[in-house]
Amino acid sequence: MFVYTEGEVTEPDFVTYVIKNGTRKEPRHEIVCTVENRSAPTKRRKPLPLVEDALSKWREVQRAAKKANLKPDDWNWPQVWCLFDRDQHEDIPTAFARARREGIHIAYSHPCFELWRLLHYQNYTSSFGGVCDSAANMLRRQDGFARTYGPSVRTVTDQQAKHIMAGQLSGRFETARGHAQRLNTRHEGRADQNQWDPFSDVWRFVEDGLDVTGY
């Protein structure tokens, strides 16, 4: 499994945490997951370039899988995922269309990944107006959030908050997934992903990509 993330810190931290702490649905099946673009420059971390880079990897691993006589319905057929946010990007629909046409998976959050983290604490249904800072600020104000960085920590900077601590996620996956699923039904039938505010289907990446049922 190969992952391309928009964020340089938070999303890779999340992937590492889930791999290390997740409960696998099929533990007999070995899942090898790598974040492929850890050193990518900022200009390659926008949704469309992210999908383009993922597509190059997808073509490469498909050739290798076919050479190994794997079939698309085999459990170990490779997957390539892109994790990106709405933020202020203008190419979201194009990135989605390209990924779907080529068979690349997307985990999408609107306005940003911090919404997915916030849903581990509370159900949130109001629009953020596309402003990620609003979601990030709300996350930092959650009861107990600051203490996950240390027992005496009372406030957390923007930079600190990019790092995911175990206490923010442990035992909360089902809660976050439930909040997200109910939230996302409000956008059914709306084709423009720019209008899915708020939205997050990171839980699909956890379950369908990493084969994890909880953490």
Short mmCIF file of C-alpha atoms in Angstrom, two decimals:
data_model
loop_
_atom_site.label_atom_id
_atom_site.label_comp_id
_atom_site.label_asym_id
_atom_site.label_seq_id
_atom_site.Cartn_x
_atom_site.Cartn_y
_atom_site.Cartn_z
CA MET A 1 0.00 0.00 0.00
CA PHE A 2 1.38 3.37 -1.05
CA VAL A 3 0.24 6.69 0.43
CA TYR A 4 0.66 10.29 -0.73
CA THR A 5 -0.20 12.98 1.82
CA GLU A 6 -0.78 16.69 1.41
CA GLY A 7 0.53 17.40 4.90
CA GLU A 8 4.16 16.89 5.83
CA VAL A 9 3.58 16.08 9.51
CA THR A 10 0.02 15.36 10.65
CA GLU A 11 -1.10 12.82 8.07
CA PRO A 12 2.17 10.80 8.16
CA ASP A 13 1.90 10.83 11.97
CA PHE A 14 -1.64 9.49 11.66
CA VAL A 15 -0.62 6.72 9.26
CA THR A 16 2.18 5.66 11.60
CA TYR A 17 -0.14 5.65 14.61
CA VAL A 18 -2.83 3.54 12.93
CA ILE A 19 -0.33 1.00 11.61
CA LYS A 20 1.23 0.65 15.05
CA ASN A 21 -1.93 0.65 17.16
CA GLY A 22 -4.74 -0.49 14.89
CA THR A 23 -6.71 -3.70 15.28
CA ARG A 24 -6.56 -5.54 11.97
CA LYS A 25 -9.62 -7.15 10.42
CA GLU A 26 -7.53 -9.88 8.80
CA PRO A 27 -4.31 -10.13 10.85
CA ARG A 28 -3.12 -13.09 8.76
CA HIS A 29 -2.76 -10.75 5.80
CA GLU A 30 0.41 -8.68 5.98
CA ILE A 31 -0.11 -5.03 5.03
CA VAL A 32 3.04 -3.12 4.11
CA CYS A 33 2.33 0.61 3.96
CA THR A 34 4.71 3.42 3.03
CA VAL A 35 4.24 7.17 2.81
CA GLU A 36 5.85 7.84 -0.54
CA ASN A 37 6.20 11.62 -0.61
CA ARG A 38 7.76 12.46 2.76
CA SER A 39 10.42 14.64 1.11
CA ALA A 40 8.25 16.13 -1.64
CA PRO A 41 8.34 19.94 -2.09
CA THR A 42 5.28 22.04 -1.28
CA LYS A 43 4.35 22.51 -4.94
CA ARG A 44 3.91 18.73 -5.31
CA ARG A 45 1.62 18.53 -2.24
CA LYS A 46 -1.42 20.16 -3.81
CA PRO A 47 -4.25 17.77 -4.78
CA LEU A 48 -3.69 17.52 -8.53
CA PRO A 49 0.13 17.14 -8.42
CA LEU A 50 -0.37 14.67 -5.58
CA VAL A 51 -2.65 12.56 -7.77
CA GLU A 52 -0.22 12.84 -10.68
CA ASP A 53 2.67 11.55 -8.56
CA ALA A 54 0.45 8.80 -7.16
CA LEU A 55 -0.49 7.80 -10.70
CA SER A 56 3.15 7.25 -11.63
CA LYS A 57 3.54 4.94 -8.64
CA TRP A 58 0.24 3.21 -9.43
CA ARG A 59 1.35 2.31 -12.93
CA GLU A 60 4.65 1.02 -11.57
CA VAL A 61 3.13 -1.21 -8.88
CA GLN A 62 0.42 -2.52 -11.22
CA ARG A 63 3.10 -3.74 -13.61
CA ALA A 64 4.91 -5.44 -10.74
CA ALA A 65 1.69 -7.03 -9.45
CA LYS A 66 0.78 -8.39 -12.86
CA LYS A 67 4.30 -9.76 -13.27
CA ALA A 68 3.80 -11.57 -9.95
CA ASN A 69 0.56 -13.06 -11.36
CA LEU A 70 -1.68 -11.14 -8.96
CA LYS A 71 -5.25 -10.28 -9.92
CA PRO A 72 -7.23 -7.12 -9.04
CA ASP A 73 -9.56 -9.10 -6.78
CA ASP A 74 -6.69 -10.68 -4.82
CA TRP A 75 -6.43 -9.40 -1.24
CA ASN A 76 -2.81 -8.39 -1.83
CA TRP A 77 -3.41 -6.43 -5.03
CA PRO A 78 -1.64 -3.07 -4.38
CA GLN A 79 -3.45 0.11 -3.47
CA VAL A 80 -2.40 3.73 -3.87
CA TRP A 81 -4.07 6.38 -1.71
CA CYS A 82 -4.00 10.19 -1.67
CA LEU A 83 -4.90 12.08 1.52
CA PHE A 84 -5.70 15.71 0.88
CA ASP A 85 -7.93 18.56 2.05
CA ARG A 86 -10.10 21.27 0.57
CA ASP A 87 -8.15 24.17 2.07
CA GLN A 88 -8.15 26.83 -0.66
CA HIS A 89 -7.26 24.55 -3.57
CA GLU A 90 -9.02 25.18 -6.88
CA ASP A 91 -8.35 21.83 -8.57
CA ILE A 92 -10.26 19.51 -6.23
CA PRO A 93 -12.87 18.24 -8.76
CA THR A 94 -10.17 17.67 -11.38
CA ALA A 95 -8.05 15.73 -8.90
CA PHE A 96 -11.03 13.58 -7.93
CA ALA A 97 -11.95 12.87 -11.53
CA ARG A 98 -8.39 11.93 -12.47
CA ALA A 99 -7.99 9.65 -9.46
CA ARG A 100 -11.29 7.86 -9.99
CA ARG A 101 -10.58 7.34 -13.68
CA GLU A 102 -7.21 5.77 -12.92
CA GLY A 103 -8.17 3.69 -9.86
CA ILE A 104 -6.42 5.75 -7.18
CA HIS A 105 -8.12 6.01 -3.80
CA ILE A 106 -8.77 9.34 -2.04
CA ALA A 107 -9.38 10.20 1.60
CA TYR A 108 -10.71 13.76 1.63
CA SER A 109 -11.37 16.26 4.40
CA HIS A 110 -13.16 19.61 4.12
CA PRO A 111 -11.90 22.03 5.25
CA CYS A 112 -8.85 20.08 6.46
CA PHE A 113 -7.58 16.98 8.26
CA GLU A 114 -8.12 18.68 11.62
CA LEU A 115 -11.85 18.06 11.16
CA TRP A 116 -11.22 14.31 11.23
CA ARG A 117 -9.21 14.74 14.42
CA LEU A 118 -11.94 16.93 15.91
CA LEU A 119 -14.57 14.25 15.26
CA HIS A 120 -12.72 12.01 17.71
CA TYR A 121 -13.89 14.44 20.40
CA GLN A 122 -17.27 15.74 19.29
CA ASN A 123 -19.93 15.69 16.62
CA TYR A 124 -19.57 18.84 14.52
CA THR A 125 -22.04 19.68 11.77
CA SER A 126 -21.78 23.43 11.07
CA SER A 127 -19.92 24.87 8.10
CA PHE A 128 -16.38 26.12 8.62
CA GLY A 129 -16.66 28.28 5.52
CA GLY A 130 -13.59 26.53 4.15
CA VAL A 131 -11.39 27.99 6.91
CA CYS A 132 -9.01 25.38 8.30
CA ASP A 133 -7.86 27.60 11.16
CA SER A 134 -11.36 27.45 12.65
CA ALA A 135 -11.25 23.66 12.82
CA ALA A 136 -7.69 23.67 14.16
CA ASN A 137 -8.54 26.19 16.87
CA MET A 138 -11.58 24.20 17.92
CA LEU A 139 -9.48 21.05 18.10
CA ARG A 140 -6.91 22.68 20.37
CA ARG A 141 -9.68 23.81 22.73
CA GLN A 142 -11.02 20.29 23.29
CA ASP A 143 -10.99 19.09 26.88
CA GLY A 144 -7.80 17.14 27.56
CA PHE A 145 -6.22 17.86 24.17
CA ALA A 146 -3.34 19.99 25.49
CA ARG A 147 -2.51 17.46 28.21
CA THR A 148 -1.78 14.81 25.59
CA TYR A 149 1.46 16.75 24.99
CA GLY A 150 2.40 16.55 28.67
CA PRO A 151 0.64 16.49 32.08
CA SER A 152 1.50 20.13 32.76
CA VAL A 153 0.77 21.49 29.27
CA ARG A 154 -2.19 23.88 29.15
CA THR A 155 -1.86 25.47 25.72
CA VAL A 156 -0.54 24.09 22.44
CA THR A 157 0.92 26.07 19.55
CA ASP A 158 -0.10 25.57 15.94
CA GLN A 159 3.19 23.81 15.25
CA GLN A 160 2.87 21.49 18.25
CA ALA A 161 -0.69 20.60 17.30
CA LYS A 162 0.46 19.25 13.94
CA HIS A 163 1.91 16.26 15.79
CA ILE A 164 -0.65 13.61 16.72
CA MET A 165 -0.40 12.19 20.22
CA ALA A 166 -1.80 8.79 21.16
CA GLY A 167 -4.23 10.16 23.74
CA GLN A 168 -6.05 12.12 21.06
CA LEU A 169 -7.07 8.99 19.15
CA SER A 170 -6.93 5.92 21.38
CA GLY A 171 -10.32 4.26 21.73
CA ARG A 172 -12.07 6.97 19.71
CA PHE A 173 -12.16 5.57 16.16
CA GLU A 174 -15.74 4.28 16.24
CA THR A 175 -16.91 7.63 17.61
CA ALA A 176 -15.11 9.58 14.88
CA ARG A 177 -16.31 7.25 12.14
CA GLY A 178 -19.91 7.51 13.29
CA HIS A 179 -19.77 11.31 13.41
CA ALA A 180 -18.18 11.42 9.95
CA GLN A 181 -20.65 9.03 8.35
CA ARG A 182 -23.65 11.00 9.59
CA LEU A 183 -22.00 14.23 8.52
CA ASN A 184 -21.19 13.00 5.03
CA THR A 185 -24.75 11.90 4.22
CA ARG A 186 -25.65 15.60 3.98
CA HIS A 187 -23.58 15.85 0.81
CA GLU A 188 -24.97 12.84 -1.05
CA GLY A 189 -25.81 13.76 -4.62
CA ARG A 190 -23.64 16.89 -4.62
CA ALA A 191 -21.00 16.42 -7.32
CA ASP A 192 -18.77 19.38 -6.44
CA GLN A 193 -16.41 18.36 -3.63
CA ASN A 194 -15.69 22.04 -2.98
CA GLN A 195 -19.19 22.26 -1.48
CA TRP A 196 -18.80 19.34 0.95
CA ASP A 197 -18.41 21.50 4.05
CA PRO A 198 -17.77 19.89 6.46
CA PHE A 199 -16.76 16.41 5.29
CA SER A 200 -14.23 13.68 6.04
CA ASP A 201 -13.98 10.08 4.88
CA VAL A 202 -10.60 9.28 6.42
CA TRP A 203 -12.31 6.32 8.08
CA ARG A 204 -12.43 4.67 4.63
CA PHE A 205 -8.66 4.89 4.42
CA VAL A 206 -8.40 3.26 7.86
CA GLU A 207 -10.78 0.41 7.08
CA ASP A 208 -10.43 -0.17 3.34
CA GLY A 209 -6.78 0.75 3.02
CA LEU A 210 -5.09 -0.27 6.25
CA ASP A 211 -7.57 -3.08 7.04
CA VAL A 212 -8.03 -1.66 10.54
CA THR A 213 -11.31 -1.87 12.48
CA GLY A 214 -10.29 0.24 15.45
CA TYR A 215 -7.42 1.84 17.32
#
